[in-house]
Every structure is written in structure tokens, then in C-alpha cells.
């Protein structure tokens, strides 16, 4: 009996000239632990003068996690934080009751051109924390627990796994681990109720079933999940305790309450029609553009 309950293929999405592969949410599996959204960004190469320009947009009810393998990107939010993220660092942004941010290629990286590759995920907050104060925290690569085990390397990005705990503040019982494996290396997924492995590069085998790059293997509950690398492989392990109830998703909003999402829609429309100085949604310093609320 396979330890894999479901394999989710990535689906290509064009975000205005930059392609991502979207895995979560999926029709047959909306979440894995608190993970409710999963995009692999790139790899994509930008010529000199080109770059990522994600204009300011709002979030509620979630935390965003950015983790890069190549390239760099500048985060800017309406709390006043401006932070460049580079490979191996973690940007953890808690939206809570509401935050606005942009993500752009910085001037130096834009001038030289770069290859961008990484993972962006959303963590749904527990219902009791959905209205928490927004915040932003940057964790440099050298502050995260990293270890080499039997020839392969792993980093605990968030939560607890393999006897280590990340300094990233989380709101629920979870784990998020980056792994680099050589051919025939094996690793067992941490013991949590909900778990998955996303193959970034290479290929893995679990219970005789192979999973190629660009797909997420969701493990069956209470099944031993021993992962073998069929070739040199980069792997992301993720999961945790189940969410405390269903979540509604609209655009960049996640909430246990449809009413809160409708209010956030109205607040963004109102902000866009005014001077961006009132209410919970204001533009980051220096920004004048924004992404309008989509129809629907």
C-alpha cells in the first residue's frame, strides 16, 4: 500500500511576464497542514533592464513565506519595511487583519539581469489569529537551523523537524524543510498528521512510486513516508496539524469568514478611490501604483 495519497501536478500560470507553477490550492486537496497556497516561481531569466514588478496588493488572514534558490527580490510593505531577500533567507510576512506589500526586482539586479527561482507559499492563520496585528520578519540564511546528515543537507525553514526548530515565529504546529539529496539518499518525512513533499529538481521514489520535478506528493495519514532520491534532488518537505476548519479564498484574501473577505474587498475598493491614508490598507512608502480588486 503506497504511502502517497495523492500527487498534485504544477499548473503553469503567467503572472504578467513571469511564469509560476501553482500546486495549492488544488481541486482534490485544498491544504496540507496550514499550507493553503504553493507557487514555484521560475526558474526564469531576466535580461538586463527587466525584472519582477508585483505592484502593491493587500492580504488578510494568512502569512506569506518567500524562499529563493536563485536571484533576489525586494519586499516593501505599508508597515515601512523594505527588505531584499536572497537565496536561503526567509521573508515571513504575517498579514493578520490586513497588510499591503509589493515585490520588485531591485535596481542593481535589474541593471545586471538575473535568474529567479524560488517558492512562495501562504500559511493560513488559525481562526483565533486571523485578526492579529500585521508584521514582517526577515531571517538571514545563517540564522536558520542547517545540518548535513549522511551526505545530504537540510534546512529547517519554519516550525520544528529533525530535532531542530526554526527561529521563524509561526502560529500553528507545522514544519517546512528544504532538502538537497544525492542519488539513493533517503529521508523520512517528519511525523505530523498532514505531510507532503514537493520536488523542485530531480526525482524521488516513495513506496515504489516515482514523483518527478514540479509535482507534490501528499502522504497518506499515519503512513511511513520514506523518500528516496532517484538522482540528485532538491526537495521541500511541508505540513503540520490540520486547519481548525475550512477557509475561504478570494484573490489574496484567506479567511474562515466570508463576511471578513467581503469587508476586505470593500476596504480595498474604498482605499483605491481615496488618498490611501485612511483605513487598514495604505500603500507602501514611495509606491503610487496598485493592483485593482479583480471582478467576481
JSON list of C-alpha atoms in Angstrom, two decimals, residues 28-270:
[
{"chain": "A", "resi": 28, "resn": "UNK", "atom": "CA", "xyz": [-8.84, 17.41, -4.69]},
{"chain": "A", "resi": 29, "resn": "UNK", "atom": "CA", "xyz": [-6.65, 18.87, -1.95]},
{"chain": "A", "resi": 30, "resn": "UNK", "atom": "CA", "xyz": [-7.03, 22.43, -0.73]},
{"chain": "A", "resi": 31, "resn": "UNK", "atom": "CA", "xyz": [-4.46, 22.38, 2.08]},
{"chain": "A", "resi": 32, "resn": "UNK", "atom": "CA", "xyz": [-1.59, 20.41, 3.60]},
{"chain": "A", "resi": 33, "resn": "UNK", "atom": "CA", "xyz": [-1.44, 21.30, 7.28]},
{"chain": "A", "resi": 34, "resn": "UNK", "atom": "CA", "xyz": [-1.68, 25.10, 7.32]},
{"chain": "A", "resi": 35, "resn": "UNK", "atom": "CA", "xyz": [-0.22, 25.44, 3.79]},
{"chain": "A", "resi": 36, "resn": "UNK", "atom": "CA", "xyz": [-3.02, 26.79, 1.60]},
{"chain": "A", "resi": 37, "resn": "UNK", "atom": "CA", "xyz": [-1.11, 28.18, -1.39]},
{"chain": "A", "resi": 38, "resn": "UNK", "atom": "CA", "xyz": [2.04, 26.99, -3.14]},
{"chain": "A", "resi": 39, "resn": "UNK", "atom": "CA", "xyz": [3.77, 28.50, -6.18]},
{"chain": "A", "resi": 40, "resn": "UNK", "atom": "CA", "xyz": [7.14, 27.63, -7.66]},
{"chain": "A", "resi": 41, "resn": "UNK", "atom": "CA", "xyz": [8.48, 30.81, -9.22]},
{"chain": "A", "resi": 42, "resn": "UNK", "atom": "CA", "xyz": [10.56, 30.19, -12.33]},
{"chain": "A", "resi": 43, "resn": "UNK", "atom": "CA", "xyz": [13.27, 29.38, -12.97]},
{"chain": "A", "resi": 44, "resn": "UNK", "atom": "CA", "xyz": [13.14, 32.37, -15.25]},
{"chain": "A", "resi": 45, "resn": "UNK", "atom": "CA", "xyz": [15.89, 34.57, -16.62]},
{"chain": "A", "resi": 46, "resn": "UNK", "atom": "CA", "xyz": [15.51, 38.33, -16.92]},
{"chain": "A", "resi": 47, "resn": "UNK", "atom": "CA", "xyz": [17.63, 40.29, -19.38]},
{"chain": "A", "resi": 48, "resn": "UNK", "atom": "CA", "xyz": [19.34, 43.46, -18.13]},
{"chain": "A", "resi": 49, "resn": "UNK", "atom": "CA", "xyz": [16.71, 46.14, -17.58]},
{"chain": "A", "resi": 50, "resn": "UNK", "atom": "CA", "xyz": [13.94, 43.61, -16.91]},
{"chain": "A", "resi": 51, "resn": "UNK", "atom": "CA", "xyz": [12.60, 42.16, -13.66]},
{"chain": "A", "resi": 52, "resn": "UNK", "atom": "CA", "xyz": [9.68, 41.30, -11.41]},
{"chain": "A", "resi": 53, "resn": "UNK", "atom": "CA", "xyz": [7.18, 44.07, -10.71]},
{"chain": "A", "resi": 54, "resn": "UNK", "atom": "CA", "xyz": [4.35, 42.88, -8.49]},
{"chain": "A", "resi": 55, "resn": "UNK", "atom": "CA", "xyz": [2.53, 46.11, -7.67]},
{"chain": "A", "resi": 56, "resn": "UNK", "atom": "CA", "xyz": [1.13, 46.77, -4.17]},
{"chain": "A", "resi": 57, "resn": "UNK", "atom": "CA", "xyz": [-1.73, 44.47, -3.19]},
{"chain": "A", "resi": 58, "resn": "UNK", "atom": "CA", "xyz": [-3.45, 43.53, 0.08]},
{"chain": "A", "resi": 59, "resn": "UNK", "atom": "CA", "xyz": [-3.60, 40.32, 2.14]},
{"chain": "A", "resi": 60, "resn": "UNK", "atom": "CA", "xyz": [-5.65, 39.21, 5.14]},
{"chain": "A", "resi": 61, "resn": "UNK", "atom": "CA", "xyz": [-5.80, 36.08, 7.31]},
{"chain": "A", "resi": 62, "resn": "UNK", "atom": "CA", "xyz": [-2.51, 34.48, 6.28]},
{"chain": "A", "resi": 63, "resn": "UNK", "atom": "CA", "xyz": [1.27, 34.58, 6.44]},
{"chain": "A", "resi": 64, "resn": "UNK", "atom": "CA", "xyz": [3.36, 34.62, 3.27]},
{"chain": "A", "resi": 65, "resn": "UNK", "atom": "CA", "xyz": [6.68, 32.78, 3.10]},
{"chain": "A", "resi": 66, "resn": "UNK", "atom": "CA", "xyz": [9.25, 33.51, 0.40]},
{"chain": "A", "resi": 67, "resn": "UNK", "atom": "CA", "xyz": [12.25, 31.22, -0.06]},
{"chain": "A", "resi": 68, "resn": "UNK", "atom": "CA", "xyz": [14.63, 31.63, -3.02]},
{"chain": "A", "resi": 69, "resn": "UNK", "atom": "CA", "xyz": [17.11, 29.27, -4.69]},
{"chain": "A", "resi": 70, "resn": "UNK", "atom": "CA", "xyz": [18.42, 31.86, -7.18]},
{"chain": "A", "resi": 71, "resn": "UNK", "atom": "CA", "xyz": [18.13, 35.59, -7.68]},
{"chain": "A", "resi": 72, "resn": "UNK", "atom": "CA", "xyz": [16.89, 38.29, -5.35]},
{"chain": "A", "resi": 73, "resn": "UNK", "atom": "CA", "xyz": [13.77, 40.34, -4.81]},
{"chain": "A", "resi": 74, "resn": "UNK", "atom": "CA", "xyz": [12.82, 43.42, -2.78]},
{"chain": "A", "resi": 75, "resn": "UNK", "atom": "CA", "xyz": [9.83, 43.35, -0.44]},
{"chain": "A", "resi": 76, "resn": "UNK", "atom": "CA", "xyz": [8.22, 46.65, 0.57]},
{"chain": "A", "resi": 77, "resn": "UNK", "atom": "CA", "xyz": [5.12, 46.99, 2.78]},
{"chain": "A", "resi": 78, "resn": "UNK", "atom": "CA", "xyz": [2.88, 49.60, 4.34]},
{"chain": "A", "resi": 79, "resn": "UNK", "atom": "CA", "xyz": [4.38, 48.97, 7.79]},
{"chain": "A", "resi": 80, "resn": "UNK", "atom": "CA", "xyz": [7.51, 50.65, 6.45]},
{"chain": "A", "resi": 81, "resn": "UNK", "atom": "CA", "xyz": [9.67, 47.55, 5.93]},
{"chain": "A", "resi": 82, "resn": "UNK", "atom": "CA", "xyz": [11.86, 47.31, 2.84]},
{"chain": "A", "resi": 83, "resn": "UNK", "atom": "CA", "xyz": [13.93, 44.14, 2.59]},
{"chain": "A", "resi": 84, "resn": "UNK", "atom": "CA", "xyz": [15.97, 42.40, -0.09]},
{"chain": "A", "resi": 85, "resn": "UNK", "atom": "CA", "xyz": [15.66, 38.61, 0.05]},
{"chain": "A", "resi": 86, "resn": "UNK", "atom": "CA", "xyz": [18.42, 36.38, -1.30]},
{"chain": "A", "resi": 87, "resn": "UNK", "atom": "CA", "xyz": [18.82, 32.59, -1.65]},
{"chain": "A", "resi": 88, "resn": "UNK", "atom": "CA", "xyz": [18.47, 30.75, 1.65]},
{"chain": "A", "resi": 89, "resn": "UNK", "atom": "CA", "xyz": [16.89, 33.67, 3.52]},
{"chain": "A", "resi": 90, "resn": "UNK", "atom": "CA", "xyz": [13.30, 33.65, 4.76]},
{"chain": "A", "resi": 91, "resn": "UNK", "atom": "CA", "xyz": [10.83, 36.52, 4.45]},
{"chain": "A", "resi": 92, "resn": "UNK", "atom": "CA", "xyz": [7.82, 35.81, 6.67]},
{"chain": "A", "resi": 93, "resn": "UNK", "atom": "CA", "xyz": [5.01, 38.36, 6.42]},
{"chain": "A", "resi": 94, "resn": "UNK", "atom": "CA", "xyz": [2.01, 38.00, 8.71]},
{"chain": "A", "resi": 95, "resn": "UNK", "atom": "CA", "xyz": [-0.97, 39.71, 7.11]},
{"chain": "A", "resi": 96, "resn": "UNK", "atom": "CA", "xyz": [-3.34, 39.20, 10.03]},
{"chain": "A", "resi": 97, "resn": "UNK", "atom": "CA", "xyz": [-6.12, 41.78, 9.83]},
{"chain": "A", "resi": 98, "resn": "UNK", "atom": "CA", "xyz": [-4.53, 43.43, 6.79]},
{"chain": "A", "resi": 99, "resn": "UNK", "atom": "CA", "xyz": [-1.29, 44.40, 5.10]},
{"chain": "A", "resi": 100, "resn": "UNK", "atom": "CA", "xyz": [-0.23, 45.77, 1.70]},
{"chain": "A", "resi": 101, "resn": "UNK", "atom": "CA", "xyz": [3.07, 44.94, 0.01]},
{"chain": "A", "resi": 102, "resn": "UNK", "atom": "CA", "xyz": [4.91, 44.97, -3.30]},
{"chain": "A", "resi": 103, "resn": "UNK", "atom": "CA", "xyz": [7.59, 42.65, -4.66]},
{"chain": "A", "resi": 104, "resn": "UNK", "atom": "CA", "xyz": [10.01, 44.01, -7.20]},
{"chain": "A", "resi": 105, "resn": "UNK", "atom": "CA", "xyz": [13.45, 43.41, -8.64]},
{"chain": "A", "resi": 106, "resn": "UNK", "atom": "CA", "xyz": [15.87, 45.91, -7.09]},
{"chain": "A", "resi": 107, "resn": "UNK", "atom": "CA", "xyz": [17.82, 48.44, -9.14]},
{"chain": "A", "resi": 108, "resn": "UNK", "atom": "CA", "xyz": [21.16, 46.58, -9.11]},
{"chain": "A", "resi": 109, "resn": "UNK", "atom": "CA", "xyz": [19.68, 43.19, -10.02]},
{"chain": "A", "resi": 110, "resn": "UNK", "atom": "CA", "xyz": [17.52, 44.81, -12.70]},
{"chain": "A", "resi": 111, "resn": "UNK", "atom": "CA", "xyz": [20.50, 46.54, -14.24]},
{"chain": "A", "resi": 112, "resn": "UNK", "atom": "CA", "xyz": [22.58, 43.36, -14.46]},
{"chain": "A", "resi": 113, "resn": "UNK", "atom": "CA", "xyz": [19.79, 40.87, -15.21]},
{"chain": "A", "resi": 114, "resn": "UNK", "atom": "CA", "xyz": [19.30, 37.67, -13.20]},
{"chain": "A", "resi": 115, "resn": "UNK", "atom": "CA", "xyz": [17.78, 34.22, -12.97]},
{"chain": "A", "resi": 116, "resn": "UNK", "atom": "CA", "xyz": [14.93, 33.99, -10.47]},
{"chain": "A", "resi": 117, "resn": "UNK", "atom": "CA", "xyz": [13.86, 30.71, -8.85]},
{"chain": "A", "resi": 118, "resn": "UNK", "atom": "CA", "xyz": [12.07, 30.05, -5.59]},
{"chain": "A", "resi": 119, "resn": "UNK", "atom": "CA", "xyz": [8.96, 29.05, -3.69]},
{"chain": "A", "resi": 120, "resn": "UNK", "atom": "CA", "xyz": [6.22, 31.31, -2.44]},
{"chain": "A", "resi": 121, "resn": "UNK", "atom": "CA", "xyz": [3.67, 29.83, -0.07]},
{"chain": "A", "resi": 122, "resn": "UNK", "atom": "CA", "xyz": [0.82, 31.01, 2.12]},
{"chain": "A", "resi": 123, "resn": "UNK", "atom": "CA", "xyz": [0.16, 29.74, 5.63]},
{"chain": "A", "resi": 124, "resn": "UNK", "atom": "CA", "xyz": [-3.46, 30.06, 6.76]},
{"chain": "A", "resi": 125, "resn": "UNK", "atom": "CA", "xyz": [-3.63, 31.50, 10.27]},
{"chain": "A", "resi": 126, "resn": "UNK", "atom": "CA", "xyz": [-5.71, 29.81, 12.98]},
{"chain": "A", "resi": 127, "resn": "UNK", "atom": "CA", "xyz": [-9.16, 31.40, 13.27]},
{"chain": "A", "resi": 128, "resn": "UNK", "atom": "CA", "xyz": [-8.20, 32.96, 16.62]},
{"chain": "A", "resi": 129, "resn": "UNK", "atom": "CA", "xyz": [-5.22, 34.71, 14.99]},
{"chain": "A", "resi": 130, "resn": "UNK", "atom": "CA", "xyz": [-6.77, 35.90, 11.73]},
{"chain": "A", "resi": 131, "resn": "UNK", "atom": "CA", "xyz": [-7.17, 39.44, 13.07]},
{"chain": "A", "resi": 132, "resn": "UNK", "atom": "CA", "xyz": [-3.72, 39.64, 14.65]},
{"chain": "A", "resi": 133, "resn": "UNK", "atom": "CA", "xyz": [-1.62, 42.74, 14.02]},
{"chain": "A", "resi": 134, "resn": "UNK", "atom": "CA", "xyz": [0.28, 42.60, 10.72]},
{"chain": "A", "resi": 135, "resn": "UNK", "atom": "CA", "xyz": [4.05, 42.15, 10.93]},
{"chain": "A", "resi": 136, "resn": "UNK", "atom": "CA", "xyz": [7.13, 41.36, 8.86]},
{"chain": "A", "resi": 137, "resn": "UNK", "atom": "CA", "xyz": [10.25, 39.42, 9.80]},
{"chain": "A", "resi": 138, "resn": "UNK", "atom": "CA", "xyz": [13.39, 38.69, 7.80]},
{"chain": "A", "resi": 139, "resn": "UNK", "atom": "CA", "xyz": [15.58, 35.73, 8.73]},
{"chain": "A", "resi": 140, "resn": "UNK", "atom": "CA", "xyz": [19.01, 35.55, 7.04]},
{"chain": "A", "resi": 141, "resn": "UNK", "atom": "CA", "xyz": [20.21, 32.16, 5.85]},
{"chain": "A", "resi": 142, "resn": "UNK", "atom": "CA", "xyz": [22.81, 31.75, 8.59]},
{"chain": "A", "resi": 143, "resn": "UNK", "atom": "CA", "xyz": [20.17, 32.10, 11.35]},
{"chain": "A", "resi": 144, "resn": "UNK", "atom": "CA", "xyz": [18.22, 29.01, 10.22]},
{"chain": "A", "resi": 145, "resn": "UNK", "atom": "CA", "xyz": [18.99, 25.50, 11.55]},
{"chain": "A", "resi": 146, "resn": "UNK", "atom": "CA", "xyz": [21.00, 23.64, 8.92]},
{"chain": "A", "resi": 147, "resn": "UNK", "atom": "CA", "xyz": [22.64, 20.23, 9.07]},
{"chain": "A", "resi": 148, "resn": "UNK", "atom": "CA", "xyz": [24.29, 17.59, 6.96]},
{"chain": "A", "resi": 149, "resn": "UNK", "atom": "CA", "xyz": [23.05, 14.05, 7.51]},
{"chain": "A", "resi": 150, "resn": "UNK", "atom": "CA", "xyz": [24.62, 11.06, 5.79]},
{"chain": "A", "resi": 151, "resn": "UNK", "atom": "CA", "xyz": [25.84, 13.20, 2.94]},
{"chain": "A", "resi": 152, "resn": "UNK", "atom": "CA", "xyz": [22.76, 15.31, 2.23]},
{"chain": "A", "resi": 153, "resn": "UNK", "atom": "CA", "xyz": [21.86, 18.75, 3.54]},
{"chain": "A", "resi": 154, "resn": "UNK", "atom": "CA", "xyz": [18.67, 20.10, 5.06]},
{"chain": "A", "resi": 155, "resn": "UNK", "atom": "CA", "xyz": [17.48, 23.45, 6.42]},
{"chain": "A", "resi": 156, "resn": "UNK", "atom": "CA", "xyz": [14.51, 23.95, 8.73]},
{"chain": "A", "resi": 157, "resn": "UNK", "atom": "CA", "xyz": [12.79, 26.97, 7.23]},
{"chain": "A", "resi": 158, "resn": "UNK", "atom": "CA", "xyz": [9.88, 27.16, 9.69]},
{"chain": "A", "resi": 159, "resn": "UNK", "atom": "CA", "xyz": [8.45, 25.09, 12.51]},
{"chain": "A", "resi": 160, "resn": "UNK", "atom": "CA", "xyz": [10.14, 22.03, 14.01]},
{"chain": "A", "resi": 161, "resn": "UNK", "atom": "CA", "xyz": [11.63, 18.92, 12.39]},
{"chain": "A", "resi": 162, "resn": "UNK", "atom": "CA", "xyz": [14.54, 16.51, 12.85]},
{"chain": "A", "resi": 163, "resn": "UNK", "atom": "CA", "xyz": [15.25, 17.80, 16.34]},
{"chain": "A", "resi": 164, "resn": "UNK", "atom": "CA", "xyz": [15.59, 21.43, 15.24]},
{"chain": "A", "resi": 165, "resn": "UNK", "atom": "CA", "xyz": [13.30, 24.46, 15.49]},
{"chain": "A", "resi": 166, "resn": "UNK", "atom": "CA", "xyz": [13.43, 27.47, 13.19]},
{"chain": "A", "resi": 167, "resn": "UNK", "atom": "CA", "xyz": [13.51, 30.97, 14.74]},
{"chain": "A", "resi": 168, "resn": "UNK", "atom": "CA", "xyz": [10.62, 31.96, 12.45]},
{"chain": "A", "resi": 169, "resn": "UNK", "atom": "CA", "xyz": [7.53, 32.73, 14.55]},
{"chain": "A", "resi": 170, "resn": "UNK", "atom": "CA", "xyz": [4.62, 30.54, 13.48]},
{"chain": "A", "resi": 171, "resn": "UNK", "atom": "CA", "xyz": [1.01, 30.42, 14.66]},
{"chain": "A", "resi": 172, "resn": "UNK", "atom": "CA", "xyz": [0.35, 26.68, 14.39]},
{"chain": "A", "resi": 173, "resn": "UNK", "atom": "CA", "xyz": [2.06, 23.30, 14.70]},
{"chain": "A", "resi": 174, "resn": "UNK", "atom": "CA", "xyz": [3.89, 22.94, 11.37]},
{"chain": "A", "resi": 175, "resn": "UNK", "atom": "CA", "xyz": [7.15, 22.15, 9.58]},
{"chain": "A", "resi": 176, "resn": "UNK", "atom": "CA", "xyz": [8.83, 23.41, 6.41]},
{"chain": "A", "resi": 177, "resn": "UNK", "atom": "CA", "xyz": [12.19, 21.93, 5.40]},
{"chain": "A", "resi": 178, "resn": "UNK", "atom": "CA", "xyz": [14.47, 22.36, 2.37]},
{"chain": "A", "resi": 179, "resn": "UNK", "atom": "CA", "xyz": [16.49, 19.24, 1.47]},
{"chain": "A", "resi": 180, "resn": "UNK", "atom": "CA", "xyz": [19.29, 18.58, -1.03]},
{"chain": "A", "resi": 181, "resn": "UNK", "atom": "CA", "xyz": [19.83, 14.87, -1.67]},
{"chain": "A", "resi": 182, "resn": "UNK", "atom": "CA", "xyz": [22.30, 12.77, -3.64]},
{"chain": "A", "resi": 183, "resn": "UNK", "atom": "CA", "xyz": [21.30, 9.72, -5.66]},
{"chain": "A", "resi": 184, "resn": "UNK", "atom": "CA", "xyz": [19.93, 6.92, -3.42]},
{"chain": "A", "resi": 185, "resn": "UNK", "atom": "CA", "xyz": [19.88, 9.11, -0.30]},
{"chain": "A", "resi": 186, "resn": "UNK", "atom": "CA", "xyz": [16.78, 8.50, 1.82]},
{"chain": "A", "resi": 187, "resn": "UNK", "atom": "CA", "xyz": [14.90, 10.66, 4.28]},
{"chain": "A", "resi": 188, "resn": "UNK", "atom": "CA", "xyz": [11.70, 10.04, 6.21]},
{"chain": "A", "resi": 189, "resn": "UNK", "atom": "CA", "xyz": [9.11, 12.80, 6.31]},
{"chain": "A", "resi": 190, "resn": "UNK", "atom": "CA", "xyz": [8.58, 14.26, 9.82]},
{"chain": "A", "resi": 191, "resn": "UNK", "atom": "CA", "xyz": [5.80, 12.73, 11.91]},
{"chain": "A", "resi": 192, "resn": "UNK", "atom": "CA", "xyz": [2.89, 15.17, 11.54]},
{"chain": "A", "resi": 193, "resn": "UNK", "atom": "CA", "xyz": [-0.77, 14.50, 10.75]},
{"chain": "A", "resi": 194, "resn": "UNK", "atom": "CA", "xyz": [-0.54, 16.07, 7.28]},
{"chain": "A", "resi": 195, "resn": "UNK", "atom": "CA", "xyz": [2.65, 15.94, 5.20]},
{"chain": "A", "resi": 196, "resn": "UNK", "atom": "CA", "xyz": [3.82, 16.42, 1.65]},
{"chain": "A", "resi": 197, "resn": "UNK", "atom": "CA", "xyz": [6.99, 16.56, -0.44]},
{"chain": "A", "resi": 198, "resn": "UNK", "atom": "CA", "xyz": [7.45, 18.94, -3.36]},
{"chain": "A", "resi": 199, "resn": "UNK", "atom": "CA", "xyz": [10.13, 18.01, -5.89]},
{"chain": "A", "resi": 200, "resn": "UNK", "atom": "CA", "xyz": [11.93, 21.12, -7.14]},
{"chain": "A", "resi": 201, "resn": "UNK", "atom": "CA", "xyz": [14.60, 19.35, -9.20]},
{"chain": "A", "resi": 202, "resn": "UNK", "atom": "CA", "xyz": [15.39, 15.68, -9.71]},
{"chain": "A", "resi": 203, "resn": "UNK", "atom": "CA", "xyz": [13.06, 12.77, -8.94]},
{"chain": "A", "resi": 204, "resn": "UNK", "atom": "CA", "xyz": [12.01, 10.80, -5.85]},
{"chain": "A", "resi": 205, "resn": "UNK", "atom": "CA", "xyz": [10.58, 7.39, -5.11]},
{"chain": "A", "resi": 206, "resn": "UNK", "atom": "CA", "xyz": [8.14, 6.61, -2.28]},
{"chain": "A", "resi": 207, "resn": "UNK", "atom": "CA", "xyz": [6.72, 3.10, -1.80]},
{"chain": "A", "resi": 208, "resn": "UNK", "atom": "CA", "xyz": [7.80, 2.22, -5.34]},
{"chain": "A", "resi": 209, "resn": "UNK", "atom": "CA", "xyz": [6.01, 5.25, -6.84]},
{"chain": "A", "resi": 210, "resn": "UNK", "atom": "CA", "xyz": [8.11, 7.87, -8.61]},
{"chain": "A", "resi": 211, "resn": "UNK", "atom": "CA", "xyz": [7.43, 11.59, -8.47]},
{"chain": "A", "resi": 212, "resn": "UNK", "atom": "CA", "xyz": [9.13, 13.96, -10.90]},
{"chain": "A", "resi": 213, "resn": "UNK", "atom": "CA", "xyz": [10.15, 17.60, -10.53]},
{"chain": "A", "resi": 214, "resn": "UNK", "atom": "CA", "xyz": [7.28, 20.07, -10.44]},
{"chain": "A", "resi": 215, "resn": "UNK", "atom": "CA", "xyz": [4.88, 17.81, -8.53]},
{"chain": "A", "resi": 216, "resn": "UNK", "atom": "CA", "xyz": [3.82, 17.50, -4.89]},
{"chain": "A", "resi": 217, "resn": "UNK", "atom": "CA", "xyz": [3.34, 14.09, -3.26]},
{"chain": "A", "resi": 218, "resn": "UNK", "atom": "CA", "xyz": [0.81, 14.26, -0.42]},
{"chain": "A", "resi": 219, "resn": "UNK", "atom": "CA", "xyz": [1.37, 11.43, 2.03]},
{"chain": "A", "resi": 220, "resn": "UNK", "atom": "CA", "xyz": [-1.36, 9.27, 3.49]},
{"chain": "A", "resi": 221, "resn": "UNK", "atom": "CA", "xyz": [-2.10, 9.89, 7.18]},
{"chain": "A", "resi": 222, "resn": "UNK", "atom": "CA", "xyz": [-0.27, 7.55, 9.59]},
{"chain": "A", "resi": 223, "resn": "UNK", "atom": "CA", "xyz": [1.78, 6.04, 6.74]},
{"chain": "A", "resi": 224, "resn": "UNK", "atom": "CA", "xyz": [5.54, 5.79, 6.96]},
{"chain": "A", "resi": 225, "resn": "UNK", "atom": "CA", "xyz": [6.87, 8.14, 4.28]},
{"chain": "A", "resi": 226, "resn": "UNK", "atom": "CA", "xyz": [10.42, 7.17, 3.35]},
{"chain": "A", "resi": 227, "resn": "UNK", "atom": "CA", "xyz": [11.66, 9.23, 0.41]},
{"chain": "A", "resi": 228, "resn": "UNK", "atom": "CA", "xyz": [14.50, 8.04, -1.85]},
{"chain": "A", "resi": 229, "resn": "UNK", "atom": "CA", "xyz": [16.25, 10.29, -4.34]},
{"chain": "A", "resi": 230, "resn": "UNK", "atom": "CA", "xyz": [16.44, 8.66, -7.78]},
{"chain": "A", "resi": 231, "resn": "UNK", "atom": "CA", "xyz": [19.04, 11.25, -8.83]},
{"chain": "A", "resi": 232, "resn": "UNK", "atom": "CA", "xyz": [20.46, 14.45, -7.31]},
{"chain": "A", "resi": 233, "resn": "UNK", "atom": "CA", "xyz": [17.32, 16.12, -5.99]},
{"chain": "A", "resi": 234, "resn": "UNK", "atom": "CA", "xyz": [16.14, 19.33, -4.36]},
{"chain": "A", "resi": 235, "resn": "UNK", "atom": "CA", "xyz": [13.10, 18.67, -2.19]},
{"chain": "A", "resi": 236, "resn": "UNK", "atom": "CA", "xyz": [10.76, 20.69, 0.03]},
{"chain": "A", "resi": 237, "resn": "UNK", "atom": "CA", "xyz": [9.03, 18.89, 2.90]},
{"chain": "A", "resi": 238, "resn": "UNK", "atom": "CA", "xyz": [5.97, 20.60, 4.39]},
{"chain": "A", "resi": 239, "resn": "UNK", "atom": "CA", "xyz": [2.92, 20.08, 6.55]},
{"chain": "A", "resi": 240, "resn": "UNK", "atom": "CA", "xyz": [1.60, 20.16, 10.09]},
{"chain": "A", "resi": 241, "resn": "UNK", "atom": "CA", "xyz": [-1.59, 19.91, 12.06]},
{"chain": "A", "resi": 242, "resn": "UNK", "atom": "CA", "xyz": [-4.86, 20.23, 10.09]},
{"chain": "A", "resi": 243, "resn": "UNK", "atom": "CA", "xyz": [-6.51, 23.63, 9.93]},
{"chain": "A", "resi": 244, "resn": "UNK", "atom": "CA", "xyz": [-9.18, 24.36, 12.54]},
{"chain": "A", "resi": 245, "resn": "UNK", "atom": "CA", "xyz": [-11.95, 24.48, 9.93]},
{"chain": "A", "resi": 246, "resn": "UNK", "atom": "CA", "xyz": [-12.49, 25.36, 6.27]},
{"chain": "A", "resi": 247, "resn": "UNK", "atom": "CA", "xyz": [-11.08, 28.51, 4.69]},
{"chain": "A", "resi": 248, "resn": "UNK", "atom": "CA", "xyz": [-12.47, 30.81, 2.02]},
{"chain": "A", "resi": 249, "resn": "UNK", "atom": "CA", "xyz": [-10.05, 32.19, -0.58]},
{"chain": "A", "resi": 250, "resn": "UNK", "atom": "CA", "xyz": [-10.63, 35.19, -2.79]},
{"chain": "A", "resi": 251, "resn": "UNK", "atom": "CA", "xyz": [-7.68, 36.72, -4.64]},
{"chain": "A", "resi": 252, "resn": "UNK", "atom": "CA", "xyz": [-5.08, 37.47, -1.92]},
{"chain": "A", "resi": 253, "resn": "UNK", "atom": "CA", "xyz": [-7.51, 37.04, 0.95]},
{"chain": "A", "resi": 254, "resn": "UNK", "atom": "CA", "xyz": [-7.85, 33.96, 3.18]},
{"chain": "A", "resi": 255, "resn": "UNK", "atom": "CA", "xyz": [-10.39, 33.76, 5.99]},
{"chain": "A", "resi": 256, "resn": "UNK", "atom": "CA", "xyz": [-12.64, 31.44, 7.96]},
{"chain": "A", "resi": 257, "resn": "UNK", "atom": "CA", "xyz": [-15.34, 34.11, 7.44]},
{"chain": "A", "resi": 258, "resn": "UNK", "atom": "CA", "xyz": [-16.90, 35.10, 4.12]},
{"chain": "A", "resi": 259, "resn": "UNK", "atom": "CA", "xyz": [-18.03, 38.33, 5.78]},
{"chain": "A", "resi": 260, "resn": "UNK", "atom": "CA", "xyz": [-14.42, 39.31, 6.51]},
{"chain": "A", "resi": 261, "resn": "UNK", "atom": "CA", "xyz": [-13.49, 38.72, 2.89]},
{"chain": "A", "resi": 262, "resn": "UNK", "atom": "CA", "xyz": [-16.39, 40.86, 1.67]},
{"chain": "A", "resi": 263, "resn": "UNK", "atom": "CA", "xyz": [-15.33, 43.64, 4.06]},
{"chain": "A", "resi": 264, "resn": "UNK", "atom": "CA", "xyz": [-11.72, 43.40, 2.82]},
{"chain": "A", "resi": 265, "resn": "UNK", "atom": "CA", "xyz": [-12.98, 43.73, -0.76]},
{"chain": "A", "resi": 266, "resn": "UNK", "atom": "CA", "xyz": [-14.90, 46.87, 0.15]},
{"chain": "A", "resi": 267, "resn": "UNK", "atom": "CA", "xyz": [-11.94, 48.30, 2.06]},
{"chain": "A", "resi": 268, "resn": "UNK", "atom": "CA", "xyz": [-9.57, 47.85, -0.88]},
{"chain": "A", "resi": 269, "resn": "UNK", "atom": "CA", "xyz": [-12.06, 49.45, -3.28]},
{"chain": "A", "resi": 270, "resn": "UNK", "atom": "CA", "xyz": [-12.50, 52.36, -0.87]}
]
